[in-house]
PDB file of C-alpha atoms in Angstrom:
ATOM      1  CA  UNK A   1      -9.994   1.509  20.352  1.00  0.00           C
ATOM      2  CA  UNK A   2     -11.746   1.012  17.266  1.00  0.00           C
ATOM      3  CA  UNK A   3      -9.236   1.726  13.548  1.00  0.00           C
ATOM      4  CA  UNK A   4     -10.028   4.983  12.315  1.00  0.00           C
ATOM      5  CA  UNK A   5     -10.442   5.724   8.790  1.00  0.00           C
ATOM      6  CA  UNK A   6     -10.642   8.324   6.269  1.00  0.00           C
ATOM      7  CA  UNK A   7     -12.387   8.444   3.292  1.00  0.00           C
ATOM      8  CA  UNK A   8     -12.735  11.423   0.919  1.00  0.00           C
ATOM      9  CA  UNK A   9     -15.291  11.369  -1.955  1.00  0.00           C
ATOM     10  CA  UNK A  10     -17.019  13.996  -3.570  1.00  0.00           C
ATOM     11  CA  UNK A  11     -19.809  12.124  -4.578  1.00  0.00           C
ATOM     12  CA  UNK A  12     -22.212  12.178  -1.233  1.00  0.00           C
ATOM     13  CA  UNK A  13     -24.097   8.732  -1.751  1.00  0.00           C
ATOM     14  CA  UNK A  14     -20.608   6.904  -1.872  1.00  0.00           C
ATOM     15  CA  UNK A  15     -18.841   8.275   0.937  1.00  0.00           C
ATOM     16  CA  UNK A  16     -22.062   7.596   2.840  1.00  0.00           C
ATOM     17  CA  UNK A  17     -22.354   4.187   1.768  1.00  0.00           C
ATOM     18  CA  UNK A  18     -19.028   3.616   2.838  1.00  0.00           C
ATOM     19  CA  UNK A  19     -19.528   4.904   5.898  1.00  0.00           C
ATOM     20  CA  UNK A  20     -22.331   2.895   6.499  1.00  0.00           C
ATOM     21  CA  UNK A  21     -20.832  -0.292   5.994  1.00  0.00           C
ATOM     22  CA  UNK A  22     -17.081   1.263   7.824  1.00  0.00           C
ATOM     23  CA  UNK A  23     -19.314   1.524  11.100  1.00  0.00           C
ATOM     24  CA  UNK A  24     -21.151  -1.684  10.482  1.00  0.00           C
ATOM     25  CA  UNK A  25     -17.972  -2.732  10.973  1.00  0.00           C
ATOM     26  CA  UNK A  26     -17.561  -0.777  14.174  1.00  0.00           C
ATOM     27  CA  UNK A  27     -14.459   1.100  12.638  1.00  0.00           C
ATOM     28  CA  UNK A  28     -14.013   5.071  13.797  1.00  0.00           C
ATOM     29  CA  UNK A  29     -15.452   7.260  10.495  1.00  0.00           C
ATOM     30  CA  UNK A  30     -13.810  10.811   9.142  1.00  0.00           C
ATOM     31  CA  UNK A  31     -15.816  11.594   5.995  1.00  0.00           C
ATOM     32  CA  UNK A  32     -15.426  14.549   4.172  1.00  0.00           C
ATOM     33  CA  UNK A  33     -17.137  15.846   0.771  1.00  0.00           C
ATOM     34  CA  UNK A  34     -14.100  18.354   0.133  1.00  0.00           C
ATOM     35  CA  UNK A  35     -10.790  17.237  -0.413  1.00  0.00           C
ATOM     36  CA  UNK A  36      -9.818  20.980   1.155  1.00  0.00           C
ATOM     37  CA  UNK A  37     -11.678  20.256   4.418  1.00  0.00           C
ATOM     38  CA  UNK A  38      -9.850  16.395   4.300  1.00  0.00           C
ATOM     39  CA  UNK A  39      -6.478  17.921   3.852  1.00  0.00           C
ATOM     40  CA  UNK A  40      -6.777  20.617   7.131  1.00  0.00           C
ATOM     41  CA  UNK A  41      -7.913  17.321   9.346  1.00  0.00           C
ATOM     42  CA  UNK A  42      -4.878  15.371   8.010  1.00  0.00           C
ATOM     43  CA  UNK A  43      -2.241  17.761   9.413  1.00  0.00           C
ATOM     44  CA  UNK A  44      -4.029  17.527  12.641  1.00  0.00           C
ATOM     45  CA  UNK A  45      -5.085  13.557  12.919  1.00  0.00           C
ATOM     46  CA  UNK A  46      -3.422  10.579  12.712  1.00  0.00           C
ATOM     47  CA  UNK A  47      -5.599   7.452  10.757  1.00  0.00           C
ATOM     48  CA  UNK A  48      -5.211   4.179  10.480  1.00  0.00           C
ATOM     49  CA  UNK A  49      -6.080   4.060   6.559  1.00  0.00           C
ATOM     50  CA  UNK A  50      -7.485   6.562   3.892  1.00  0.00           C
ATOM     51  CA  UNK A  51      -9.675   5.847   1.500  1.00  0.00           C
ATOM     52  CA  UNK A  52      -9.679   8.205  -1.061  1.00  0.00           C
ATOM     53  CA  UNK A  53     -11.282   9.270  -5.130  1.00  0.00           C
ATOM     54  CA  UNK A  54      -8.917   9.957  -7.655  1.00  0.00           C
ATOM     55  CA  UNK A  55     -11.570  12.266  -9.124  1.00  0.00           C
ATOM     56  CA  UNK A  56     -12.369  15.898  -7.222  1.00  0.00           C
ATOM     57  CA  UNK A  57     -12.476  19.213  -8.071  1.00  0.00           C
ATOM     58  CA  UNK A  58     -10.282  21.768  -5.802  1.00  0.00           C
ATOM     59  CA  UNK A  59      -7.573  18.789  -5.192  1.00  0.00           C
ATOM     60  CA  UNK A  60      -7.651  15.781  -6.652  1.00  0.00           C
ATOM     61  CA  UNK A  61      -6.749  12.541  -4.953  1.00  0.00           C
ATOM     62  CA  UNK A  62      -3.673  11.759  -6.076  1.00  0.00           C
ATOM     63  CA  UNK A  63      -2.696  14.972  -4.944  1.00  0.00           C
ATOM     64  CA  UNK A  64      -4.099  14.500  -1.303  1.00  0.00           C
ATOM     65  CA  UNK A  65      -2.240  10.960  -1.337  1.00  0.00           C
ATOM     66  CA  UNK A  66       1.176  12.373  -1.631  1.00  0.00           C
ATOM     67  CA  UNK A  67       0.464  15.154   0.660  1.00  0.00           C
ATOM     68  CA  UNK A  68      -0.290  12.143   3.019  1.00  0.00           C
ATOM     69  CA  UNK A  69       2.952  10.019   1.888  1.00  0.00           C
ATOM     70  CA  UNK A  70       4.913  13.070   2.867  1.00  0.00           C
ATOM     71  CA  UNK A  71       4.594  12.468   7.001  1.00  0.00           C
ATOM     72  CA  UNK A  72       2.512   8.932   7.325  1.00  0.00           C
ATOM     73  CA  UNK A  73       2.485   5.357   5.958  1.00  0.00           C
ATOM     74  CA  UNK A  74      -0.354   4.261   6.622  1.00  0.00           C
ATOM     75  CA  UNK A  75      -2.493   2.383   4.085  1.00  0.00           C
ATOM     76  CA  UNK A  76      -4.366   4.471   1.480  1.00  0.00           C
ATOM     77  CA  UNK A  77      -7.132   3.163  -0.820  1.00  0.00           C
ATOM     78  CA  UNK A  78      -7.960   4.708  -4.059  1.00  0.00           C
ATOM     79  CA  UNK A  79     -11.307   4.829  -5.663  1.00  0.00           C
ATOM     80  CA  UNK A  80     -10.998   5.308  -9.914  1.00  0.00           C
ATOM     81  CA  UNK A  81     -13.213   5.327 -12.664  1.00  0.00           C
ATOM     82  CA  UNK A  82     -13.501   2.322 -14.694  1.00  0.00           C
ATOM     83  CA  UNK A  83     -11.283   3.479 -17.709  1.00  0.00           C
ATOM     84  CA  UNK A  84      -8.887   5.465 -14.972  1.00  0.00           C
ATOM     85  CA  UNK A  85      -5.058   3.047 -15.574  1.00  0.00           C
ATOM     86  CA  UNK A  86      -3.410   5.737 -15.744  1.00  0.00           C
ATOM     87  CA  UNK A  87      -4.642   6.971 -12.280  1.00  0.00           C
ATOM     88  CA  UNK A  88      -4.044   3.660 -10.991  1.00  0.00           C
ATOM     89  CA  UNK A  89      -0.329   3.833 -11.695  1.00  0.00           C
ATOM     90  CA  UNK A  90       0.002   6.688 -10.824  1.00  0.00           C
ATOM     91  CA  UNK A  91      -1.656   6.573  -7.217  1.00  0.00           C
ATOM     92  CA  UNK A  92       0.469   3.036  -6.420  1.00  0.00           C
ATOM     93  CA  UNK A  93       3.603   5.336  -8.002  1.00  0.00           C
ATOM     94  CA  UNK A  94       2.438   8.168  -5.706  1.00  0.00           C
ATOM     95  CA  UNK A  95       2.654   5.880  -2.568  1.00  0.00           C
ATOM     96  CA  UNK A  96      -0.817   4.172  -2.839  1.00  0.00           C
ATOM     97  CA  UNK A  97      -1.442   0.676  -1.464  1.00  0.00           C
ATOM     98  CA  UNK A  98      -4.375  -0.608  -3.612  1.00  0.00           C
ATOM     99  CA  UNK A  99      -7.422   0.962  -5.812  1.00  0.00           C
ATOM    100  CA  UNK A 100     -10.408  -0.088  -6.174  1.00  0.00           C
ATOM    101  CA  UNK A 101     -12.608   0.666  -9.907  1.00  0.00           C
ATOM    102  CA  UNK A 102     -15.827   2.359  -9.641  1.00  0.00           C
ATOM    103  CA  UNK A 103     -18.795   0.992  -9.254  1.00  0.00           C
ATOM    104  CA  UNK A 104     -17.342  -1.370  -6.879  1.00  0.00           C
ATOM    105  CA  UNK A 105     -19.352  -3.575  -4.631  1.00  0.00           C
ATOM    106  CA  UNK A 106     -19.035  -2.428  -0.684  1.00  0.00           C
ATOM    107  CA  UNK A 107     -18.356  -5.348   0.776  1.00  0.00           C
ATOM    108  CA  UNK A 108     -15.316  -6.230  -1.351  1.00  0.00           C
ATOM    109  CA  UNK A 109     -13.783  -2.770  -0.594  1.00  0.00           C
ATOM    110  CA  UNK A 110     -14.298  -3.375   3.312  1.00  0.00           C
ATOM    111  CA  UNK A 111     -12.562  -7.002   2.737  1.00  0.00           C
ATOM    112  CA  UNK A 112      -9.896  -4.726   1.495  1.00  0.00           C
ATOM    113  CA  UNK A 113      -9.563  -2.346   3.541  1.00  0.00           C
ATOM    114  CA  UNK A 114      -9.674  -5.362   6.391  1.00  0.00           C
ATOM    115  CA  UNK A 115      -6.761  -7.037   4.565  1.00  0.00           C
ATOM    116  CA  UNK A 116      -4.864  -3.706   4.721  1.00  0.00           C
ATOM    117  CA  UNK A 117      -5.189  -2.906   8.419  1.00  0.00           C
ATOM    118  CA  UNK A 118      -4.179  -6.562   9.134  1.00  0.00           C
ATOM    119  CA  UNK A 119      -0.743  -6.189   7.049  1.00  0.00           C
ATOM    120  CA  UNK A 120      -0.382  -2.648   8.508  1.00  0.00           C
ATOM    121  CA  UNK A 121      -1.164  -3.690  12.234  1.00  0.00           C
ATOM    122  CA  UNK A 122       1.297  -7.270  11.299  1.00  0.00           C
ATOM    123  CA  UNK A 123       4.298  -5.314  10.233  1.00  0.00           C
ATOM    124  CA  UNK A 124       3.935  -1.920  13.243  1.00  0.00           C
ATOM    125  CA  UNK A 125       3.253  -3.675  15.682  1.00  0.00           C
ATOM    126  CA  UNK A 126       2.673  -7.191  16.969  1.00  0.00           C
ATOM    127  CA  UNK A 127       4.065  -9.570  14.859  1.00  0.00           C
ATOM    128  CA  UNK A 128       6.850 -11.979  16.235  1.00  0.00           C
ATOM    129  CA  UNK A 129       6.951 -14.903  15.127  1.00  0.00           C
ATOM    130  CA  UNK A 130      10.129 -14.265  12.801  1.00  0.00           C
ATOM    131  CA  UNK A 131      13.683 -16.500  12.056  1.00  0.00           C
ATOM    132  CA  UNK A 132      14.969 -13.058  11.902  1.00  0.00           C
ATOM    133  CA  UNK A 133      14.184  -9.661  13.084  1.00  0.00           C
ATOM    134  CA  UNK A 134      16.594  -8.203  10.679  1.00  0.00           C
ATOM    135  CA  UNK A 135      17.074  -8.698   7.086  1.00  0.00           C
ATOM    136  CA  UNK A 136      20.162  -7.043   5.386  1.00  0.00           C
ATOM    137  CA  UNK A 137      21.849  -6.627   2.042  1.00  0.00           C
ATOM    138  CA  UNK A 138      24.160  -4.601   0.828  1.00  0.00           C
ATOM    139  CA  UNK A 139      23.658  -1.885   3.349  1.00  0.00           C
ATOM    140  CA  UNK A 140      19.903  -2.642   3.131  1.00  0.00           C
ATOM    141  CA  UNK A 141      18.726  -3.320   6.369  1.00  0.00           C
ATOM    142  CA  UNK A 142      15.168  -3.873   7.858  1.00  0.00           C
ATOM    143  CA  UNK A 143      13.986  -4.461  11.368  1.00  0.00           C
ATOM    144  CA  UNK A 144      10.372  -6.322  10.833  1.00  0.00           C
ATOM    145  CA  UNK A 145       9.578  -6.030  14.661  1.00  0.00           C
ATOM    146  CA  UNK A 146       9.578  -2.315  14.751  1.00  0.00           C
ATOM    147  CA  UNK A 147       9.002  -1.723  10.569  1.00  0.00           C
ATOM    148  CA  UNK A 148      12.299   0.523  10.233  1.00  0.00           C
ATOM    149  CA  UNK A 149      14.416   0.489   6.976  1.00  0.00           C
ATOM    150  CA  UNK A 150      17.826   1.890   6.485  1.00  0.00           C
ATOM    151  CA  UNK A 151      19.517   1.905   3.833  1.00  0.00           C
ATOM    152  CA  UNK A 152      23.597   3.181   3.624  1.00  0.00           C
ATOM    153  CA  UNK A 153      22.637   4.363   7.409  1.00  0.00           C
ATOM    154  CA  UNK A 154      19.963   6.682   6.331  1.00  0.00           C
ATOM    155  CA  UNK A 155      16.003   6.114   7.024  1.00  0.00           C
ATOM    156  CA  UNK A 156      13.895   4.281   3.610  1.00  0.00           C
ATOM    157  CA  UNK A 157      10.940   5.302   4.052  1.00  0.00           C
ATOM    158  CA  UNK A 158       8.473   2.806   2.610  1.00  0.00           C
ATOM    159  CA  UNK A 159       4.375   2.441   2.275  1.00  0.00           C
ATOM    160  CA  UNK A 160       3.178  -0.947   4.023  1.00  0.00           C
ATOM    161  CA  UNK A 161       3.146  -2.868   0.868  1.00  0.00           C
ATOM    162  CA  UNK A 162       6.371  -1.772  -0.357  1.00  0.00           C
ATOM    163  CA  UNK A 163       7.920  -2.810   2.856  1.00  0.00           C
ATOM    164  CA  UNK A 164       5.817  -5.988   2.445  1.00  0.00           C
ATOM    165  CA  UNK A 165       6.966  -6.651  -0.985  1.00  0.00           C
ATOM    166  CA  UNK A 166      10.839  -6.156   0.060  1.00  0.00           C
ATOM    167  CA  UNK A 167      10.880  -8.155   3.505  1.00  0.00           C
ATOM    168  CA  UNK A 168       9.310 -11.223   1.084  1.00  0.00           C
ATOM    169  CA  UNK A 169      12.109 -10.870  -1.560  1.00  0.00           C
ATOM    170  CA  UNK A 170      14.381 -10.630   1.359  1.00  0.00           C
ATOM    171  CA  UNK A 171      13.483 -13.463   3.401  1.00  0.00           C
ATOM    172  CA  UNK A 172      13.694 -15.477  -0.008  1.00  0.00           C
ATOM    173  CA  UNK A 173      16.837 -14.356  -1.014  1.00  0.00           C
ATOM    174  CA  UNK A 174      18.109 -16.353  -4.311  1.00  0.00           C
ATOM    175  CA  UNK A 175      14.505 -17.336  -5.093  1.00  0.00           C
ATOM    176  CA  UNK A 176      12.252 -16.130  -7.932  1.00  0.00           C
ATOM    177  CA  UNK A 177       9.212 -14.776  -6.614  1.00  0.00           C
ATOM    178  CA  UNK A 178       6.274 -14.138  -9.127  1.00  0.00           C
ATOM    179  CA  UNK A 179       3.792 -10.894  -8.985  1.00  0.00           C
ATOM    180  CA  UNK A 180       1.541 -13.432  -8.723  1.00  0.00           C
ATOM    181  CA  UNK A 181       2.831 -15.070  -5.552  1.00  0.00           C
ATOM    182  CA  UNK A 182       3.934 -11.571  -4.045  1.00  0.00           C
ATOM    183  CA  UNK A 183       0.261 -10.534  -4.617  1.00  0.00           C
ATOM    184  CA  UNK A 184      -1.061 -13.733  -2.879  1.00  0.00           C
ATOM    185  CA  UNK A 185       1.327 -13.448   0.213  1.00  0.00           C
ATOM    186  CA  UNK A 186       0.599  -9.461   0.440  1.00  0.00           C
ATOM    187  CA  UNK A 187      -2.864  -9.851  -0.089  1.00  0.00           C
ATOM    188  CA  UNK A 188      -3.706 -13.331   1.022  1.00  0.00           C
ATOM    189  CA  UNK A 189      -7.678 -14.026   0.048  1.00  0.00           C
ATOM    190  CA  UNK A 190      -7.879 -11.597  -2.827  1.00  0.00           C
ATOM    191  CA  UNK A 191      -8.538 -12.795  -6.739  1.00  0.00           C
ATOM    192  CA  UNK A 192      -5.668 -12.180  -8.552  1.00  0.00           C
ATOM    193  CA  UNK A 193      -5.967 -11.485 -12.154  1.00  0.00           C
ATOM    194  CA  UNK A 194      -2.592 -11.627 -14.675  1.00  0.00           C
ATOM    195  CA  UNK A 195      -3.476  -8.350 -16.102  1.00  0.00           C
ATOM    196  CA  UNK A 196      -3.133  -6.874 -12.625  1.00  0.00           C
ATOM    197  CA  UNK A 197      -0.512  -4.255 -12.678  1.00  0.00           C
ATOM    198  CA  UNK A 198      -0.072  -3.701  -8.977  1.00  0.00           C
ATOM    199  CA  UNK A 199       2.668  -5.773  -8.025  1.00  0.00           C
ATOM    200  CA  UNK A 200       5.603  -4.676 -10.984  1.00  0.00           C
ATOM    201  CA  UNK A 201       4.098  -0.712 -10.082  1.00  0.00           C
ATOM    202  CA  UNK A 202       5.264  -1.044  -6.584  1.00  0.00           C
ATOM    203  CA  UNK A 203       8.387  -2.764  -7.859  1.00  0.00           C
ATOM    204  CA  UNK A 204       9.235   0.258  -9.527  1.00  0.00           C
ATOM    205  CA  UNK A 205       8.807   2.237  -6.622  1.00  0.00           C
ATOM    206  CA  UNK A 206      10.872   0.583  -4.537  1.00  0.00           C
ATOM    207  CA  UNK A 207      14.076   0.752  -7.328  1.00  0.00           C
ATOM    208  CA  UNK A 208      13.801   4.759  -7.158  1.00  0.00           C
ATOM    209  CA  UNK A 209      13.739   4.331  -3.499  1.00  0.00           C
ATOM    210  CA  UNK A 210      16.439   2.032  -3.474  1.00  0.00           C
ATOM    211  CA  UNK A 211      18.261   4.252  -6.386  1.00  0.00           C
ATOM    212  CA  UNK A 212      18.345   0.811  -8.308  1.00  0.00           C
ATOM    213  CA  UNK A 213      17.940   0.140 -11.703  1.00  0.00           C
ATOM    214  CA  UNK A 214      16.500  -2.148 -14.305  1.00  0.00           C
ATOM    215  CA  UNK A 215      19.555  -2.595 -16.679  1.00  0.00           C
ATOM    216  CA  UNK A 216      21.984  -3.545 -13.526  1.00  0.00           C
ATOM    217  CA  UNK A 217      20.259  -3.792 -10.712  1.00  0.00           C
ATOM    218  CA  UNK A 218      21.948  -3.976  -7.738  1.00  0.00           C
ATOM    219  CA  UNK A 219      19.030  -4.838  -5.330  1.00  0.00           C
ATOM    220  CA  UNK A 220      15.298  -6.177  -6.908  1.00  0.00           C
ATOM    221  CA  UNK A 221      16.455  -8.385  -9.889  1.00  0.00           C
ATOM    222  CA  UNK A 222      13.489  -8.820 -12.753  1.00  0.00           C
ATOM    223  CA  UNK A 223      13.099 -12.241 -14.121  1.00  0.00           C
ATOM    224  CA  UNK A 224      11.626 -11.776 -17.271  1.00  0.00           C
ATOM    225  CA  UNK A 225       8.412 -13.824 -17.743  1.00  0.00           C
ATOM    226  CA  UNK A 226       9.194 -15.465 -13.937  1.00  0.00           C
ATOM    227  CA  UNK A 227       9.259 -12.842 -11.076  1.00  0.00           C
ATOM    228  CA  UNK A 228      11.659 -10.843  -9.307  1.00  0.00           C
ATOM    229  CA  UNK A 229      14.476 -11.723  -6.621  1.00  0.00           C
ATOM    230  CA  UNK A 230      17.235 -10.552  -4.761  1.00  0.00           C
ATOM    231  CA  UNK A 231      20.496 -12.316  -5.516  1.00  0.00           C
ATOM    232  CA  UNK A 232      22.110 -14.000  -2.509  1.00  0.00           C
ATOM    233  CA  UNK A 233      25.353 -12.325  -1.292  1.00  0.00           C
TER     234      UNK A 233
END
């Protein structure tokens, strides 16, 4: 069965575009022009990855990707403007996986969207090949064969990259690990640029889900001007 995945753009030429190129790529298309119409299908069907613009009338997208966030995890996409930081932080902050800046070239947002399924599909279902299935510390615990995180006996829920970003720190436990490498393990093929905020947003997330801090953190550790790591125990 082929992934199936939503996007949601006002603007009729892009979403058809993408479309175009999503079943080019013999993926299973739900395109809607409303971000009303896209949130009604959402409660009802389960995707594999959204892609969807920050910029709608009726409900934006930031909007629609925490209505998402609040029942699935899987990847979501989001299309800005070119001057639109702000909406970029505040879509990763929101539970977003990656964005994209208008006008973008097609193919590089289906290499994207490819990388994300891959990482999505790695950490759900099928991947194995592990030293450990579970990683723990300090009643942070994480089962990479079937992508469940508890933390004081309670379910963290996490988006695919945050639970990417975590296992990596995890499995490297006493090591400083730059944005820069985080974003080329997450990632893998994808340019990364040192202006690229990405990484330290999703960082942030994960201290309010962890109920860490900055000052005396107790989990993520920043390394000013190095990385981030997670002390050994």
């Amino acid at each position: 069965m082929s992934d199936r995945i939503l996007i949601v753009d006002d603007e009729a030429e892009i979403a058809d575009l993408i479309e175009t190129y999503l079943k080019s790529e013999d993926y299973s298309v739900c395109k809607f022009y409303s971000s009303r119409q896209a949130l009604e299908c959402i409660q009802t069907t389960v995707f594999d990855l959204a892609v969807l613009d920050v910029m709608m009338p009726e409900l934006d997208g930031l909007t629609l990707c925490q209505k998402i966030r609040e029942k699935y995890t899987y990847p979501i996409i989001m299309l800005t403007a070119k001057d639109g930081e702000m909406d970029k932080i505040t879509g990763l902050t929101l539970g977003a996986d990656d964005y994209i800046t208008k006008p973008f070239l097609p193919l590089e947002l289906v290499a994207r969207i490819k990388s994300q399924l891959r990482r999505y599909k790695k950490y759900n279902h099928t991947y194995v090949e592990e030293e450990k299935d579970i990683l723990t510390h300090l009643g942070l615990s994480m089962d990479v064969k079937t992508y469940e995180c508890m933390l004081s006996g309670k379910p963290l829920v996490l988006t695919p990259t945050e639970f990417s970003i975590l296992r990596i720190l995890l499995e490297n436990k006493g090591r400083v690990i730059s944005a820069e490498e985080l974003f080329h393990k997450i990632w893998q093929d994808e340019y990364y640029c040192k202006a690229n905020n990405t990484i330290p947003v999703h960082i942030r997330h994960l201290r309010e889900k962890l109920s860490d801090t900055l000052s005396k953190p107790k989990y993520i550790k920043t390394i000013w001007g190095v990385g981030y790591k997670i002390e050994e125990t």
